[in-house]
Amino acid sequence: MWQLDTDHRAAHIGAALGYLGDDERAPTYRVGRAHYERTWRDGQWEGPEEDRPETPPDFLRAVCSCGWYARVLVEMHPDAASSRRRVPQGQDRARAFWLAHALAATSAALPDDAEQARARAMEWLRTLADSQPLAALALTRQLRADVDEIEQRAVRHARALEVPWEDIGAAVGTTRQQAWRKHKGLAPLDEKEARDVLRPTFLPSYQHDDGHPPYTVTDIDLTPLFD
């Protein structure tokens, strides 16, 4: 199972359900009176040994603890026969589908140090306004242009993550219609930009200039629960 390190409330824990052949449902196991769908992780079925499938899954579907299910199946074997829509590349591809969902779902959460950084910047600007008012006025003019640029950049990235206009409008304090009218002319991210937005950080080539990824994905081992 997977969790973004930025998801402090653990509201979006991801996993990959396994499917056998053309079966419409994932294999299940029972704990007490409850039934759970089996997930596939690191080459084995999760869950207790009883009734565990003897063969690997033919397809995977990314799911999230919030109730989200990927709309497509990921094909585990290139020669697997099925008429259903599927995408190759196995477990990493399934995790990439979940990652795109989790990034969009957690994109409204402010980093822990965001408010402190804003407060420090405002304190510095107030000091500048008191001591050098004309310099402060010139800087505020530039900051307005910078804020507009950041807003447009954020909107383009949000749309690449399929964040709905309603959520974008709420983030900037407007309605969905107002946000759409203001930003509908923005060009979508090109193929490379979109790929960078959605690139999982378990691919080491994606890093900030300081060598650190913008977020990390943690694998959560649930095996001890069933030992």
PDB file of C-alpha atoms in Angstrom:
ATOM      1  CA  MET A   1       0.000   0.000   0.000  1.00  0.00           C
ATOM      2  CA  TRP A   2       1.155   3.564  -0.652  1.00  0.00           C
ATOM      3  CA  GLN A   3       0.905   6.908   1.120  1.00  0.00           C
ATOM      4  CA  LEU A   4       2.144  10.377   0.229  1.00  0.00           C
ATOM      5  CA  ASP A   5       4.403  11.785   2.922  1.00  0.00           C
ATOM      6  CA  THR A   6       2.514  15.067   2.491  1.00  0.00           C
ATOM      7  CA  ASP A   7      -0.791  13.340   3.356  1.00  0.00           C
ATOM      8  CA  HIS A   8      -0.483  13.968   7.085  1.00  0.00           C
ATOM      9  CA  ARG A   9      -4.021  12.814   7.845  1.00  0.00           C
ATOM     10  CA  ALA A  10      -3.530   9.529   5.977  1.00  0.00           C
ATOM     11  CA  ALA A  11      -6.740  10.178   4.073  1.00  0.00           C
ATOM     12  CA  HIS A  12      -5.489   8.753   0.761  1.00  0.00           C
ATOM     13  CA  ILE A  13      -3.749   5.417   1.193  1.00  0.00           C
ATOM     14  CA  GLY A  14      -3.411   3.611  -2.126  1.00  0.00           C
ATOM     15  CA  ALA A  15      -3.271  -0.013  -3.147  1.00  0.00           C
ATOM     16  CA  ALA A  16      -3.622  -2.226  -6.228  1.00  0.00           C
ATOM     17  CA  LEU A  17      -6.462  -4.732  -6.394  1.00  0.00           C
ATOM     18  CA  GLY A  18      -5.670  -7.899  -8.321  1.00  0.00           C
ATOM     19  CA  TYR A  19      -8.000  -9.489 -10.880  1.00  0.00           C
ATOM     20  CA  LEU A  20      -7.812 -12.985 -12.330  1.00  0.00           C
ATOM     21  CA  GLY A  21      -8.710 -13.512 -15.981  1.00  0.00           C
ATOM     22  CA  ASP A  22     -11.978 -11.859 -16.942  1.00  0.00           C
ATOM     23  CA  ASP A  23     -13.356 -11.975 -13.406  1.00  0.00           C
ATOM     24  CA  GLU A  24     -15.232  -8.743 -12.677  1.00  0.00           C
ATOM     25  CA  ARG A  25     -14.360  -8.867  -8.962  1.00  0.00           C
ATOM     26  CA  ALA A  26     -11.080  -9.088  -7.111  1.00  0.00           C
ATOM     27  CA  PRO A  27     -10.524 -12.163  -4.909  1.00  0.00           C
ATOM     28  CA  THR A  28     -11.644 -11.579  -1.328  1.00  0.00           C
ATOM     29  CA  TYR A  29     -10.859 -12.777   2.172  1.00  0.00           C
ATOM     30  CA  ARG A  30     -12.889 -12.631   5.346  1.00  0.00           C
ATOM     31  CA  VAL A  31     -12.030 -11.221   8.758  1.00  0.00           C
ATOM     32  CA  GLY A  32     -14.878 -11.904  11.145  1.00  0.00           C
ATOM     33  CA  ARG A  33     -18.042 -11.018   9.273  1.00  0.00           C
ATOM     34  CA  ALA A  34     -16.361  -8.522   6.955  1.00  0.00           C
ATOM     35  CA  HIS A  35     -15.104  -9.317   3.464  1.00  0.00           C
ATOM     36  CA  TYR A  36     -12.122  -7.493   1.969  1.00  0.00           C
ATOM     37  CA  GLU A  37     -10.806  -7.404  -1.575  1.00  0.00           C
ATOM     38  CA  ARG A  38      -7.280  -8.727  -1.966  1.00  0.00           C
ATOM     39  CA  THR A  39      -4.516  -6.396  -3.080  1.00  0.00           C
ATOM     40  CA  TRP A  40      -1.300  -7.286  -4.895  1.00  0.00           C
ATOM     41  CA  ARG A  41       1.982  -5.959  -3.518  1.00  0.00           C
ATOM     42  CA  ASP A  42       5.610  -6.761  -4.296  1.00  0.00           C
ATOM     43  CA  GLY A  43       4.835 -10.033  -6.031  1.00  0.00           C
ATOM     44  CA  GLN A  44       2.344 -11.501  -3.604  1.00  0.00           C
ATOM     45  CA  TRP A  45      -1.310 -11.368  -2.630  1.00  0.00           C
ATOM     46  CA  GLU A  46      -2.042  -9.477   0.571  1.00  0.00           C
ATOM     47  CA  GLY A  47      -4.224 -11.050   3.246  1.00  0.00           C
ATOM     48  CA  PRO A  48      -4.355 -14.327   5.151  1.00  0.00           C
ATOM     49  CA  GLU A  49      -3.187 -17.614   3.664  1.00  0.00           C
ATOM     50  CA  GLU A  50      -6.637 -19.177   3.608  1.00  0.00           C
ATOM     51  CA  ASP A  51      -8.091 -19.178   0.073  1.00  0.00           C
ATOM     52  CA  ARG A  52      -5.183 -17.124  -1.237  1.00  0.00           C
ATOM     53  CA  PRO A  53      -4.994 -17.416  -5.068  1.00  0.00           C
ATOM     54  CA  GLU A  54      -2.195 -19.636  -6.316  1.00  0.00           C
ATOM     55  CA  THR A  55      -1.457 -17.562  -9.431  1.00  0.00           C
ATOM     56  CA  PRO A  56      -0.530 -13.886  -9.856  1.00  0.00           C
ATOM     57  CA  PRO A  57      -3.223 -11.473 -11.042  1.00  0.00           C
ATOM     58  CA  ASP A  58      -3.719 -10.789 -14.730  1.00  0.00           C
ATOM     59  CA  PHE A  59      -4.785  -7.192 -14.118  1.00  0.00           C
ATOM     60  CA  LEU A  60      -4.447  -4.533 -11.424  1.00  0.00           C
ATOM     61  CA  ARG A  61      -6.721  -1.642 -10.512  1.00  0.00           C
ATOM     62  CA  ALA A  62      -5.443   1.272  -8.422  1.00  0.00           C
ATOM     63  CA  VAL A  63      -7.711   2.127  -5.478  1.00  0.00           C
ATOM     64  CA  CYS A  64      -7.625   4.589  -2.588  1.00  0.00           C
ATOM     65  CA  SER A  65      -8.852   4.466   1.000  1.00  0.00           C
ATOM     66  CA  CYS A  66     -11.064   7.497   0.260  1.00  0.00           C
ATOM     67  CA  GLY A  67     -13.223   5.302  -2.002  1.00  0.00           C
ATOM     68  CA  TRP A  68     -11.651   6.238  -5.352  1.00  0.00           C
ATOM     69  CA  TYR A  69     -11.195   3.511  -7.974  1.00  0.00           C
ATOM     70  CA  ALA A  70      -9.154   3.881 -11.172  1.00  0.00           C
ATOM     71  CA  ARG A  71     -11.317   3.686 -14.277  1.00  0.00           C
ATOM     72  CA  VAL A  72      -8.828   1.521 -16.163  1.00  0.00           C
ATOM     73  CA  LEU A  73      -7.171  -1.804 -15.540  1.00  0.00           C
ATOM     74  CA  VAL A  74      -3.428  -2.273 -15.745  1.00  0.00           C
ATOM     75  CA  GLU A  75      -2.334  -5.374 -17.631  1.00  0.00           C
ATOM     76  CA  MET A  76       0.215  -7.460 -15.750  1.00  0.00           C
ATOM     77  CA  HIS A  77       1.132  -9.678 -18.723  1.00  0.00           C
ATOM     78  CA  PRO A  78       1.318  -8.500 -22.338  1.00  0.00           C
ATOM     79  CA  ASP A  79      -0.354 -11.678 -23.585  1.00  0.00           C
ATOM     80  CA  ALA A  80      -3.250 -11.623 -21.118  1.00  0.00           C
ATOM     81  CA  ALA A  81      -6.529 -12.024 -23.003  1.00  0.00           C
ATOM     82  CA  SER A  82      -9.387  -9.719 -22.139  1.00  0.00           C
ATOM     83  CA  SER A  83     -11.778  -7.426 -23.946  1.00  0.00           C
ATOM     84  CA  ARG A  84     -11.709  -4.869 -21.156  1.00  0.00           C
ATOM     85  CA  ARG A  85      -9.821  -1.573 -21.343  1.00  0.00           C
ATOM     86  CA  ARG A  86      -6.326  -1.956 -19.942  1.00  0.00           C
ATOM     87  CA  VAL A  87      -2.925  -0.277 -19.771  1.00  0.00           C
ATOM     88  CA  PRO A  88       0.434  -2.136 -19.648  1.00  0.00           C
ATOM     89  CA  GLN A  89       3.374  -1.695 -17.255  1.00  0.00           C
ATOM     90  CA  GLY A  90       2.231  -3.525 -14.137  1.00  0.00           C
ATOM     91  CA  GLN A  91       2.334  -2.362 -10.539  1.00  0.00           C
ATOM     92  CA  ASP A  92       4.347   0.819 -11.120  1.00  0.00           C
ATOM     93  CA  ARG A  93       1.731   1.969 -13.617  1.00  0.00           C
ATOM     94  CA  ALA A  94      -1.085   1.204 -11.172  1.00  0.00           C
ATOM     95  CA  ARG A  95       0.720   3.238  -8.529  1.00  0.00           C
ATOM     96  CA  ALA A  96       1.099   6.111 -11.001  1.00  0.00           C
ATOM     97  CA  PHE A  97      -2.690   6.182 -11.493  1.00  0.00           C
ATOM     98  CA  TRP A  98      -3.200   6.353  -7.723  1.00  0.00           C
ATOM     99  CA  LEU A  99      -0.467   8.977  -7.396  1.00  0.00           C
ATOM    100  CA  ALA A 100      -2.211  11.283  -9.868  1.00  0.00           C
ATOM    101  CA  HIS A 101      -5.409  10.941  -7.831  1.00  0.00           C
ATOM    102  CA  ALA A 102      -3.667  11.460  -4.477  1.00  0.00           C
ATOM    103  CA  LEU A 103      -1.774  14.543  -5.670  1.00  0.00           C
ATOM    104  CA  ALA A 104      -5.008  16.118  -6.866  1.00  0.00           C
ATOM    105  CA  ALA A 105      -6.875  15.171  -3.695  1.00  0.00           C
ATOM    106  CA  THR A 106      -4.194  16.597  -1.395  1.00  0.00           C
ATOM    107  CA  SER A 107      -3.298  19.631  -3.516  1.00  0.00           C
ATOM    108  CA  ALA A 108      -5.299  21.980  -1.270  1.00  0.00           C
ATOM    109  CA  ALA A 109      -3.371  21.075   1.892  1.00  0.00           C
ATOM    110  CA  LEU A 110      -0.908  23.804   2.850  1.00  0.00           C
ATOM    111  CA  PRO A 111       2.611  22.663   3.785  1.00  0.00           C
ATOM    112  CA  ASP A 112       3.347  22.881   7.497  1.00  0.00           C
ATOM    113  CA  ASP A 113       5.697  25.851   7.066  1.00  0.00           C
ATOM    114  CA  ALA A 114       3.532  27.823   4.605  1.00  0.00           C
ATOM    115  CA  GLU A 115       1.913  30.135   7.150  1.00  0.00           C
ATOM    116  CA  GLN A 116       5.237  30.844   8.868  1.00  0.00           C
ATOM    117  CA  ALA A 117       6.851  31.700   5.515  1.00  0.00           C
ATOM    118  CA  ARG A 118       3.972  34.046   4.641  1.00  0.00           C
ATOM    119  CA  ALA A 119       4.173  35.745   8.041  1.00  0.00           C
ATOM    120  CA  ARG A 120       7.935  36.288   7.705  1.00  0.00           C
ATOM    121  CA  ALA A 121       7.526  37.770   4.240  1.00  0.00           C
ATOM    122  CA  MET A 122       4.768  40.131   5.422  1.00  0.00           C
ATOM    123  CA  GLU A 123       6.835  41.272   8.383  1.00  0.00           C
ATOM    124  CA  TRP A 124       9.741  42.103   6.053  1.00  0.00           C
ATOM    125  CA  LEU A 125       7.441  43.983   3.645  1.00  0.00           C
ATOM    126  CA  ARG A 126       5.895  46.043   6.460  1.00  0.00           C
ATOM    127  CA  THR A 127       9.365  47.009   7.632  1.00  0.00           C
ATOM    128  CA  LEU A 128      10.265  48.033   4.073  1.00  0.00           C
ATOM    129  CA  ALA A 129       7.030  50.064   3.760  1.00  0.00           C
ATOM    130  CA  ASP A 130       7.903  51.951   6.944  1.00  0.00           C
ATOM    131  CA  SER A 131      11.511  52.692   6.013  1.00  0.00           C
ATOM    132  CA  GLN A 132      11.424  52.903   2.196  1.00  0.00           C
ATOM    133  CA  PRO A 133       7.813  53.427   1.095  1.00  0.00           C
ATOM    134  CA  LEU A 134       8.560  54.067  -2.590  1.00  0.00           C
ATOM    135  CA  ALA A 135      10.651  50.927  -2.800  1.00  0.00           C
ATOM    136  CA  ALA A 136       7.830  49.017  -1.133  1.00  0.00           C
ATOM    137  CA  LEU A 137       5.303  50.379  -3.637  1.00  0.00           C
ATOM    138  CA  ALA A 138       7.487  49.356  -6.574  1.00  0.00           C
ATOM    139  CA  LEU A 139       7.900  45.917  -5.055  1.00  0.00           C
ATOM    140  CA  THR A 140       4.160  45.452  -4.517  1.00  0.00           C
ATOM    141  CA  ARG A 141       3.589  46.202  -8.205  1.00  0.00           C
ATOM    142  CA  GLN A 142       6.036  43.436  -9.132  1.00  0.00           C
ATOM    143  CA  LEU A 143       4.524  41.088  -6.563  1.00  0.00           C
ATOM    144  CA  ARG A 144       1.070  41.485  -8.130  1.00  0.00           C
ATOM    145  CA  ALA A 145       2.501  40.348 -11.468  1.00  0.00           C
ATOM    146  CA  ASP A 146       4.302  37.468  -9.725  1.00  0.00           C
ATOM    147  CA  VAL A 147       1.099  36.383  -7.969  1.00  0.00           C
ATOM    148  CA  ASP A 148      -0.778  36.373 -11.284  1.00  0.00           C
ATOM    149  CA  GLU A 149       1.949  34.206 -12.814  1.00  0.00           C
ATOM    150  CA  ILE A 150       1.835  31.771  -9.883  1.00  0.00           C
ATOM    151  CA  GLU A 151      -1.965  31.592 -10.061  1.00  0.00           C
ATOM    152  CA  GLN A 152      -1.860  30.746 -13.765  1.00  0.00           C
ATOM    153  CA  ARG A 153       0.842  28.149 -13.194  1.00  0.00           C
ATOM    154  CA  ALA A 154      -1.121  26.581 -10.343  1.00  0.00           C
ATOM    155  CA  VAL A 155      -4.307  26.456 -12.432  1.00  0.00           C
ATOM    156  CA  ARG A 156      -2.524  24.732 -15.334  1.00  0.00           C
ATOM    157  CA  HIS A 157      -1.014  22.157 -12.983  1.00  0.00           C
ATOM    158  CA  ALA A 158      -4.333  21.647 -11.193  1.00  0.00           C
ATOM    159  CA  ARG A 159      -6.085  21.005 -14.490  1.00  0.00           C
ATOM    160  CA  ALA A 160      -3.347  18.511 -15.450  1.00  0.00           C
ATOM    161  CA  LEU A 161      -4.270  16.671 -12.248  1.00  0.00           C
ATOM    162  CA  GLU A 162      -7.962  16.861 -13.298  1.00  0.00           C
ATOM    163  CA  VAL A 163      -8.873  19.086 -10.343  1.00  0.00           C
ATOM    164  CA  PRO A 164     -12.430  20.322 -11.062  1.00  0.00           C
ATOM    165  CA  TRP A 165     -13.095  24.018 -11.721  1.00  0.00           C
ATOM    166  CA  GLU A 166     -15.304  24.112  -8.639  1.00  0.00           C
ATOM    167  CA  ASP A 167     -12.310  23.323  -6.407  1.00  0.00           C
ATOM    168  CA  ILE A 168     -10.087  25.791  -8.262  1.00  0.00           C
ATOM    169  CA  GLY A 169     -12.701  28.518  -7.818  1.00  0.00           C
ATOM    170  CA  ALA A 170     -13.014  27.757  -4.103  1.00  0.00           C
ATOM    171  CA  ALA A 171      -9.220  27.947  -3.689  1.00  0.00           C
ATOM    172  CA  VAL A 172      -9.085  31.481  -5.146  1.00  0.00           C
ATOM    173  CA  GLY A 173     -12.315  32.640  -3.501  1.00  0.00           C
ATOM    174  CA  THR A 174     -14.559  32.700  -6.585  1.00  0.00           C
ATOM    175  CA  THR A 175     -17.199  30.507  -8.172  1.00  0.00           C
ATOM    176  CA  ARG A 176     -16.519  27.709 -10.623  1.00  0.00           C
ATOM    177  CA  GLN A 177     -17.853  29.828 -13.483  1.00  0.00           C
ATOM    178  CA  GLN A 178     -15.698  32.835 -12.582  1.00  0.00           C
ATOM    179  CA  ALA A 179     -12.558  30.708 -12.331  1.00  0.00           C
ATOM    180  CA  TRP A 180     -13.293  29.054 -15.678  1.00  0.00           C
ATOM    181  CA  ARG A 181     -13.953  32.370 -17.441  1.00  0.00           C
ATOM    182  CA  LYS A 182     -10.735  33.878 -16.080  1.00  0.00           C
ATOM    183  CA  HIS A 183      -8.482  30.971 -16.955  1.00  0.00           C
ATOM    184  CA  LYS A 184     -10.190  29.154 -19.841  1.00  0.00           C
ATOM    185  CA  GLY A 185      -7.675  30.628 -22.307  1.00  0.00           C
ATOM    186  CA  LEU A 186      -4.654  29.138 -20.551  1.00  0.00           C
ATOM    187  CA  ALA A 187      -2.777  26.647 -22.668  1.00  0.00           C
ATOM    188  CA  PRO A 188      -2.749  23.140 -21.193  1.00  0.00           C
ATOM    189  CA  LEU A 189       0.560  21.666 -20.140  1.00  0.00           C
ATOM    190  CA  ASP A 190       2.468  20.119 -22.999  1.00  0.00           C
ATOM    191  CA  GLU A 191       3.292  16.421 -22.951  1.00  0.00           C
ATOM    192  CA  LYS A 192       6.616  16.839 -21.134  1.00  0.00           C
ATOM    193  CA  GLU A 193       5.204  19.253 -18.536  1.00  0.00           C
ATOM    194  CA  ALA A 194       2.247  16.982 -17.842  1.00  0.00           C
ATOM    195  CA  ARG A 195       4.531  13.992 -17.517  1.00  0.00           C
ATOM    196  CA  ASP A 196       6.651  15.873 -14.974  1.00  0.00           C
ATOM    197  CA  VAL A 197       3.572  16.809 -12.932  1.00  0.00           C
ATOM    198  CA  LEU A 198       2.490  13.183 -12.733  1.00  0.00           C
ATOM    199  CA  ARG A 199       5.929  11.570 -12.613  1.00  0.00           C
ATOM    200  CA  PRO A 200       6.131   9.326  -9.538  1.00  0.00           C
ATOM    201  CA  THR A 201       9.053  10.170  -7.282  1.00  0.00           C
ATOM    202  CA  PHE A 202      10.135   6.556  -7.130  1.00  0.00           C
ATOM    203  CA  LEU A 203      11.703   7.395 -10.491  1.00  0.00           C
ATOM    204  CA  PRO A 204      14.983   8.965  -9.268  1.00  0.00           C
ATOM    205  CA  SER A 205      15.324  11.275 -12.289  1.00  0.00           C
ATOM    206  CA  TYR A 206      12.638  13.601 -10.918  1.00  0.00           C
ATOM    207  CA  GLN A 207      14.129  15.882  -8.270  1.00  0.00           C
ATOM    208  CA  HIS A 208      14.286  19.493  -7.206  1.00  0.00           C
ATOM    209  CA  ASP A 209      17.458  21.477  -7.858  1.00  0.00           C
ATOM    210  CA  ASP A 210      18.614  20.632  -4.324  1.00  0.00           C
ATOM    211  CA  GLY A 211      18.413  16.917  -5.122  1.00  0.00           C
ATOM    212  CA  HIS A 212      15.207  16.238  -3.175  1.00  0.00           C
ATOM    213  CA  PRO A 213      11.913  15.094  -4.723  1.00  0.00           C
ATOM    214  CA  PRO A 214       8.887  17.408  -4.372  1.00  0.00           C
ATOM    215  CA  TYR A 215       7.070  14.612  -2.545  1.00  0.00           C
ATOM    216  CA  THR A 216       7.753  11.007  -1.669  1.00  0.00           C
ATOM    217  CA  VAL A 217       5.694   7.839  -1.690  1.00  0.00           C
ATOM    218  CA  THR A 218       5.970   5.505   1.276  1.00  0.00           C
ATOM    219  CA  ASP A 219       5.241   1.795   0.958  1.00  0.00           C
ATOM    220  CA  ILE A 220       3.234   0.550   3.941  1.00  0.00           C
ATOM    221  CA  ASP A 221       3.785  -3.104   4.854  1.00  0.00           C
ATOM    222  CA  LEU A 222       0.618  -4.720   6.183  1.00  0.00           C
ATOM    223  CA  THR A 223       1.983  -8.273   6.128  1.00  0.00           C
ATOM    224  CA  PRO A 224       2.534  -8.403   9.932  1.00  0.00           C
ATOM    225  CA  LEU A 225      -1.221  -7.958  10.417  1.00  0.00           C
ATOM    226  CA  PHE A 226      -1.800 -11.394   8.923  1.00  0.00           C
ATOM    227  CA  ASP A 227       1.157 -13.329  10.368  1.00  0.00           C
TER     228      ASP A 227
END
